Short mmCIF file of C-alpha atoms and ligand atoms in Angstrom, two decimals:
data_model
loop_
_atom_site.label_atom_id
_atom_site.label_comp_id
_atom_site.label_asym_id
_atom_site.label_seq_id
_atom_site.Cartn_x
_atom_site.Cartn_y
_atom_site.Cartn_z
CA MET A 1 -16.81 21.70 76.48
CA MET A 2 -17.56 22.04 72.55
CA GLU A 3 -17.47 18.67 70.91
CA LYS A 4 -14.32 18.66 68.28
CA THR A 5 -15.24 18.48 64.68
CA LYS A 6 -12.29 15.86 63.59
CA ILE A 7 -11.51 16.72 60.08
CA ILE A 8 -8.79 15.36 57.79
CA LEU A 9 -8.20 18.21 54.73
CA ASP A 10 -7.23 16.92 50.95
CA CYS A 11 -5.64 20.12 49.85
CA ASP A 12 -3.79 21.99 46.84
CA PRO A 13 -2.11 25.03 47.99
CA GLY A 14 -3.02 27.92 46.79
CA HIS A 15 -3.51 31.22 48.79
CA ASP A 16 -7.28 30.34 49.67
CA ASP A 17 -6.53 26.31 50.90
CA ALA A 18 -3.81 28.46 53.02
CA VAL A 19 -6.10 30.16 54.84
CA ALA A 20 -8.78 27.05 55.10
CA ILE A 21 -5.31 25.45 56.55
CA LEU A 22 -4.90 28.38 58.84
CA MET A 23 -8.51 28.27 59.96
CA ALA A 24 -8.96 24.37 60.41
CA GLY A 25 -5.53 24.62 62.95
CA GLY A 26 -6.46 27.76 64.89
CA HIS A 27 -10.30 27.66 65.63
CA PRO A 28 -10.82 25.18 68.90
CA ALA A 29 -14.05 23.12 66.83
CA ILE A 30 -11.92 21.94 64.71
CA ASP A 31 -9.22 18.77 65.30
CA LEU A 32 -6.98 19.02 62.30
CA GLN A 33 -5.87 15.64 62.39
CA ALA A 34 -3.80 15.55 58.65
CA ILE A 35 -3.62 17.53 55.81
CA THR A 36 -3.61 15.33 52.30
CA VAL A 37 -2.11 17.21 48.98
CA VAL A 38 -2.81 17.03 45.85
CA SER A 39 -2.16 18.47 42.14
CA GLY A 40 -4.23 21.34 41.11
CA ASN A 41 -3.69 24.89 41.40
CA GLN A 42 0.12 23.90 41.44
CA THR A 43 2.10 20.34 40.43
CA LEU A 44 2.10 17.59 43.38
CA GLU A 45 5.67 19.22 44.40
CA LYS A 46 4.92 22.55 45.19
CA THR A 47 1.26 22.02 46.82
CA ALA A 48 2.52 19.80 49.12
CA VAL A 49 5.88 22.18 49.73
CA ASN A 50 3.28 24.90 50.13
CA ALA A 51 1.82 22.89 52.76
CA MET A 52 4.31 22.18 54.91
CA ASN A 53 5.39 26.05 54.94
CA VAL A 54 1.53 26.76 55.52
CA CYS A 55 2.00 24.39 58.98
CA GLN A 56 5.58 25.30 59.74
CA TYR A 57 5.13 29.42 59.49
CA LEU A 58 1.88 28.79 62.16
CA GLY A 59 3.48 26.55 64.35
CA LEU A 60 1.43 23.40 63.54
CA ASP A 61 2.30 20.41 63.80
CA ILE A 62 0.19 18.74 61.56
CA PRO A 63 1.03 15.64 59.36
CA VAL A 64 1.39 16.10 55.53
CA TYR A 65 1.12 13.38 53.33
CA ALA A 66 1.71 13.67 49.81
CA GLY A 67 -0.68 12.25 47.31
CA CYS A 68 -1.52 12.39 43.28
CA SER A 69 0.56 13.81 40.57
CA GLU A 70 -1.90 13.55 38.15
CA PRO A 71 -5.16 12.92 37.29
CA MET A 72 -7.18 10.01 37.01
CA VAL A 73 -7.94 10.10 33.51
CA ARG A 74 -7.47 14.09 32.03
CA LYS A 75 -4.89 15.59 31.14
CA LYS A 76 -3.51 17.66 33.93
CA ILE A 77 -3.73 21.11 35.10
CA ILE A 78 -2.43 23.44 37.09
CA ALA A 79 -3.68 27.22 37.96
CA GLY A 80 -0.30 29.50 37.95
CA ASP A 81 -2.51 32.91 36.68
CA ILE A 82 -4.21 32.88 40.20
CA HIS A 83 -1.94 31.13 42.33
CA GLY A 84 1.96 32.09 40.68
CA GLU A 85 4.58 30.00 39.77
CA THR A 86 4.94 28.80 43.43
CA GLY A 87 1.34 27.91 43.81
CA LEU A 88 1.73 30.49 46.35
CA ASP A 89 3.08 33.79 45.19
CA GLY A 90 3.53 36.61 47.94
CA PRO A 91 4.58 35.09 51.45
CA GLU A 92 7.86 34.66 51.94
CA PHE A 93 9.04 32.15 54.35
CA ASP A 94 12.03 30.51 56.53
CA PRO A 95 14.06 28.07 54.94
CA LEU A 96 11.56 24.60 55.08
CA THR A 97 12.57 22.31 57.59
CA ARG A 98 8.79 20.09 57.50
CA THR A 99 9.42 17.17 55.75
CA LEU A 100 6.33 14.80 54.01
CA GLU A 101 4.90 12.35 55.79
CA LYS A 102 6.32 8.69 53.96
CA GLU A 103 3.20 6.96 53.49
CA HIS A 104 1.25 8.07 50.20
CA ALA A 105 -2.11 10.41 50.91
CA VAL A 106 -4.31 7.50 49.21
CA THR A 107 -2.71 5.17 51.32
CA PHE A 108 -3.21 6.92 54.52
CA LEU A 109 -6.76 7.96 53.58
CA THR A 110 -7.39 4.15 53.23
CA ARG A 111 -5.68 2.69 56.60
CA LYS A 112 -6.48 6.04 58.72
CA LEU A 113 -10.03 5.43 57.93
CA MET A 114 -10.48 1.77 58.25
CA GLU A 115 -8.91 2.34 61.40
CA SER A 116 -11.36 4.73 62.96
CA ASP A 117 -14.63 4.79 64.16
CA GLY A 118 -16.16 6.71 61.28
CA ASP A 119 -16.41 10.24 63.30
CA ILE A 120 -14.21 11.96 60.60
CA THR A 121 -15.15 14.44 58.14
CA ILE A 122 -13.62 14.68 54.93
CA VAL A 123 -13.03 18.80 53.92
CA ILE A 124 -11.92 18.75 50.34
CA THR A 125 -10.56 21.78 48.27
CA GLY A 126 -8.95 20.62 45.29
CA PRO A 127 -9.05 18.26 43.09
CA MET A 128 -10.88 15.04 43.94
CA THR A 129 -7.63 12.86 42.89
CA ASN A 130 -6.90 11.41 46.27
CA VAL A 131 -10.72 10.55 47.53
CA GLY A 132 -11.33 9.51 44.26
CA MET A 133 -8.45 6.80 44.37
CA ALA A 134 -9.05 6.19 48.06
CA MET A 135 -12.92 5.07 47.69
CA ARG A 136 -11.59 2.80 44.10
CA MET A 137 -8.66 0.98 46.07
CA GLU A 138 -11.09 0.65 49.09
CA PRO A 139 -14.52 1.06 49.03
CA ARG A 140 -14.58 -0.09 52.47
CA ILE A 141 -13.82 3.23 53.98
CA ILE A 142 -17.06 4.67 52.17
CA PRO A 143 -19.18 3.62 55.02
CA LYS A 144 -16.57 5.33 57.54
CA ILE A 145 -16.68 8.50 56.02
CA LYS A 146 -19.19 10.53 58.33
CA GLN A 147 -19.50 13.54 55.57
CA ILE A 148 -17.80 15.17 52.86
CA VAL A 149 -17.00 18.77 52.74
CA PHE A 150 -15.81 20.35 49.17
CA MET A 151 -15.37 23.61 47.41
CA GLY A 152 -15.99 23.20 43.86
CA GLY A 153 -18.90 23.17 41.66
CA ALA A 154 -21.38 25.37 40.43
CA TYR A 155 -25.05 25.44 39.34
CA THR A 156 -24.12 29.04 37.57
CA ASN A 157 -21.01 29.05 35.49
CA GLY A 158 -17.75 27.72 36.22
CA ASN A 159 -14.15 29.76 36.13
CA ILE A 160 -12.27 27.50 34.08
CA THR A 161 -14.54 26.56 31.50
CA PRO A 162 -18.23 28.37 30.89
CA ALA A 163 -19.88 25.21 32.49
CA ALA A 164 -16.67 23.79 34.77
CA GLU A 165 -15.26 25.20 38.14
CA PHE A 166 -11.63 24.56 38.16
CA ASN A 167 -11.46 21.75 40.94
CA ILE A 168 -13.81 19.91 39.17
CA ALA A 169 -12.77 20.17 35.88
CA ALA A 170 -9.46 19.17 37.16
CA ASP A 171 -10.20 15.53 37.57
CA ALA A 172 -14.02 15.05 36.46
CA GLU A 173 -13.64 11.32 36.99
CA ALA A 174 -13.17 11.78 40.40
CA ALA A 175 -15.74 14.08 41.36
CA TYR A 176 -17.66 10.67 39.66
CA VAL A 177 -17.08 8.75 42.29
CA VAL A 178 -17.30 10.54 45.12
CA PHE A 179 -20.27 11.90 44.08
CA ASN A 180 -22.06 9.00 43.58
CA SER A 181 -20.18 6.65 46.92
CA GLY A 182 -23.27 7.86 48.96
CA VAL A 183 -21.35 9.15 50.90
CA PRO A 184 -23.83 12.49 52.91
CA ILE A 185 -21.79 15.90 51.05
CA THR A 186 -21.57 19.34 50.95
CA MET A 187 -20.76 21.99 48.29
CA CYS A 188 -19.55 24.91 48.64
CA GLY A 189 -19.69 26.16 45.19
CA LEU A 190 -18.80 29.46 43.16
CA ASP A 191 -22.57 30.22 43.86
CA ILE A 192 -21.90 31.56 47.02
CA THR A 193 -17.72 31.43 47.34
CA ARG A 194 -18.29 34.74 44.78
CA LYS A 195 -20.38 36.39 47.05
CA VAL A 196 -16.77 36.21 49.27
CA LEU A 197 -14.71 39.11 48.07
CA CYS A 198 -11.99 39.57 49.90
CA TYR A 199 -11.14 43.50 49.27
CA PRO A 200 -8.64 45.71 50.76
CA GLU A 201 -10.93 46.92 53.16
CA ILE A 202 -11.30 42.83 54.75
CA VAL A 203 -7.32 42.67 54.32
CA GLU A 204 -6.59 45.55 56.22
CA ARG A 205 -9.59 44.77 58.67
CA MET A 206 -7.61 40.77 59.00
CA GLU A 207 -3.97 42.39 58.93
CA ARG A 208 -4.84 44.71 62.13
CA VAL A 209 -5.09 41.83 64.11
CA GLY A 210 -1.57 42.07 64.44
CA ASN A 211 -0.19 38.88 64.84
CA LYS A 212 1.77 36.17 62.38
CA ALA A 213 -1.22 34.35 60.84
CA SER A 214 -2.45 38.08 60.52
CA ARG A 215 0.59 38.88 58.01
CA LEU A 216 0.20 35.41 56.21
CA PHE A 217 -3.07 36.25 55.69
CA GLY A 218 -1.79 39.74 54.41
CA ASP A 219 0.92 38.14 52.36
CA LEU A 220 -1.53 35.54 50.91
CA MET A 221 -4.26 37.53 50.17
CA ARG A 222 -2.64 40.91 48.38
CA PHE A 223 -1.04 37.81 45.97
CA PHE A 224 -4.57 36.44 45.30
CA CYS A 225 -6.16 39.74 45.06
CA LYS A 226 -4.07 40.84 42.45
CA THR A 227 -4.07 38.11 40.62
CA GLN A 228 -8.00 38.12 40.78
CA LYS A 229 -8.25 41.62 38.89
CA GLU A 230 -6.28 40.89 36.29
CA VAL A 231 -7.36 37.30 34.98
CA PHE A 232 -11.37 37.95 36.17
CA GLY A 233 -11.09 42.45 36.66
CA TRP A 234 -12.75 41.80 40.29
CA GLU A 235 -11.07 43.93 43.14
CA GLY A 236 -11.32 41.20 45.97
CA GLY A 237 -10.79 37.58 45.45
CA PRO A 238 -13.20 34.94 46.12
CA LEU A 239 -12.01 33.44 49.19
CA HIS A 240 -13.28 29.77 48.07
CA ASP A 241 -11.88 27.14 50.09
CA PRO A 242 -12.68 28.90 53.80
CA THR A 243 -16.01 28.64 53.30
CA THR A 244 -16.14 24.74 54.11
CA ILE A 245 -13.85 25.25 56.97
CA ALA A 246 -16.59 27.92 58.06
CA TYR A 247 -19.62 26.05 57.67
CA LEU A 248 -17.79 23.61 60.27
CA ILE A 249 -17.36 25.95 62.79
CA ASP A 250 -20.69 27.65 62.29
CA PRO A 251 -22.56 26.11 59.87
CA SER A 252 -25.28 28.63 59.89
CA VAL A 253 -23.23 30.33 57.70
CA LEU A 254 -24.82 28.88 54.72
CA THR A 255 -28.18 28.19 53.24
CA LEU A 256 -28.07 24.49 52.13
CA LYS A 257 -30.04 22.82 49.78
CA TYR A 258 -30.62 18.85 49.45
CA VAL A 259 -30.73 18.59 45.84
CA HIS A 260 -29.30 15.64 42.76
CA GLY A 261 -26.05 16.48 41.54
CA SER A 262 -24.13 14.68 39.08
CA VAL A 263 -20.80 15.35 37.55
CA GLU A 264 -20.13 15.80 33.34
CA ILE A 265 -17.51 13.56 32.72
CA ARG A 266 -18.69 12.53 28.93
CA SER A 267 -18.66 15.89 27.31
CA GLU A 268 -16.14 17.21 25.63
CA GLU A 269 -17.24 21.15 26.31
CA SER A 270 -19.08 20.34 29.75
CA TYR A 271 -16.59 18.49 31.42
CA GLY A 272 -16.34 18.98 34.67
CA ARG A 273 -20.20 20.87 34.80
CA THR A 274 -21.68 20.48 38.38
CA ASN A 275 -25.53 19.28 36.95
CA CYS A 276 -27.40 20.75 40.88
CA ASP A 277 -30.83 20.29 40.42
CA ILE A 278 -31.71 23.02 42.60
CA PHE A 279 -35.50 22.97 41.04
CA ASP A 280 -35.94 19.42 41.06
CA TYR A 281 -37.13 19.39 37.13
CA MET A 282 -35.45 15.74 37.04
CA LYS A 283 -37.22 14.18 40.25
CA LYS A 284 -33.84 12.66 41.00
CA GLU A 285 -33.04 11.62 44.34
CA PRO A 286 -31.42 14.33 46.49
CA ASN A 287 -27.45 13.16 46.54
CA MET A 288 -25.99 16.26 48.15
CA ASN A 289 -26.12 19.11 49.96
CA VAL A 290 -25.67 22.98 47.90
CA ALA A 291 -24.87 26.03 49.51
CA VAL A 292 -27.26 28.36 47.93
CA ASP A 293 -26.39 31.36 50.06
CA ILE A 294 -23.38 32.91 52.49
CA ASP A 295 -24.08 34.77 55.32
CA VAL A 296 -21.05 37.27 54.27
CA GLU A 297 -20.85 39.39 57.13
CA LYS A 298 -20.98 35.71 59.77
CA PHE A 299 -18.21 34.14 57.33
CA TRP A 300 -15.86 37.12 57.21
CA ASN A 301 -16.37 37.06 61.56
CA LEU A 302 -15.48 33.66 61.12
CA VAL A 303 -12.14 34.69 59.59
CA GLU A 304 -10.71 37.27 61.97
CA THR A 305 -12.37 34.82 64.89
CA CYS A 306 -9.59 31.98 63.35
CA ILE A 307 -6.99 34.54 62.72
CA LYS A 308 -7.35 35.64 66.53
CA CYS A 309 -6.84 32.22 68.14
CA TYR A 310 -3.05 32.29 66.80
CA GLN A 311 -0.76 33.82 70.48
CA ASN A 312 1.43 35.76 68.26
O1 RIB B 401 -12.17 27.37 41.52
C1 RIB B 401 -11.54 27.45 42.80
C2 RIB B 401 -11.29 26.97 43.85
O2 RIB B 401 -9.78 25.80 42.99
C3 RIB B 401 -9.75 26.29 44.97
O3 RIB B 401 -10.07 25.65 45.63
C4 RIB B 401 -8.55 27.09 44.36
O4 RIB B 401 -8.17 27.25 45.41
C5 RIB B 401 -8.67 25.80 43.22
O5 RIB B 401 -7.89 25.03 43.77
CA1 CA B 402 -7.94 24.81 46.46
#
């Protein structure tokens, strides 16, 4: 019997976060224990509703906890140009009957991790505010976190400034806390997510599965790809966040390099830059596995496999 990977998904749905929820909620190798949401692609109120709508639509009985509505230090930024006014423009959902858990996500994270046997993986696909605040609120959770797998950063160029990727730039101080925590970290940055562009033929391939998950994927990706073309001029949108879940299902989908990674929090121009010392120039102690390549065919096969895990 395959051992399931226990995860908490901390996210800011967001179209690609929604596909990450779909994959984590569907595949038998993943035990999605809870979803915690944060301000990022849209305000917290909207990312929370989006997470609940996705779970309700897919029939996922997963608790959703709302977390931080503001970054630790900087002024909040959102990505309405990419994800729309709701943060999940495109799909039409039935009236929402799901409700949020009463506990704040940061309180939940500290409680759940302290109660755990140290077997929970934290997947972060939005700004790191919730996890950074939890580490500051209760440092004893740090040895209790099995590993952190996150989508964010880049050792090539950014996507919100020339230097920085959105998730990190949205709260670089939180990323600084996480990067320096000592927790085993795997980074899925733009360097590899930009290789999994969701072209129209990919959308059509997933829609041919013909179930509710495939319909959601199509509705999400048709909007996401439209805005990516408007903003970046690309035919297909990079499916960033699901690379984390694909890696947990089949680690061979990524090629990793164990390097020293840091995040810039003082520079005006390069705030949020992730400096990953891929060629070990600085001879500093490595502290994270950085994805340097992705098996594109294997990735899309994993996405399709997860979509097929839904019955109707
Ligand atoms: O830069 C891409 C990341 O920012 C993705 O996680 C996307 O959902 C947004 O949060
Ligand atoms: Ca995200």
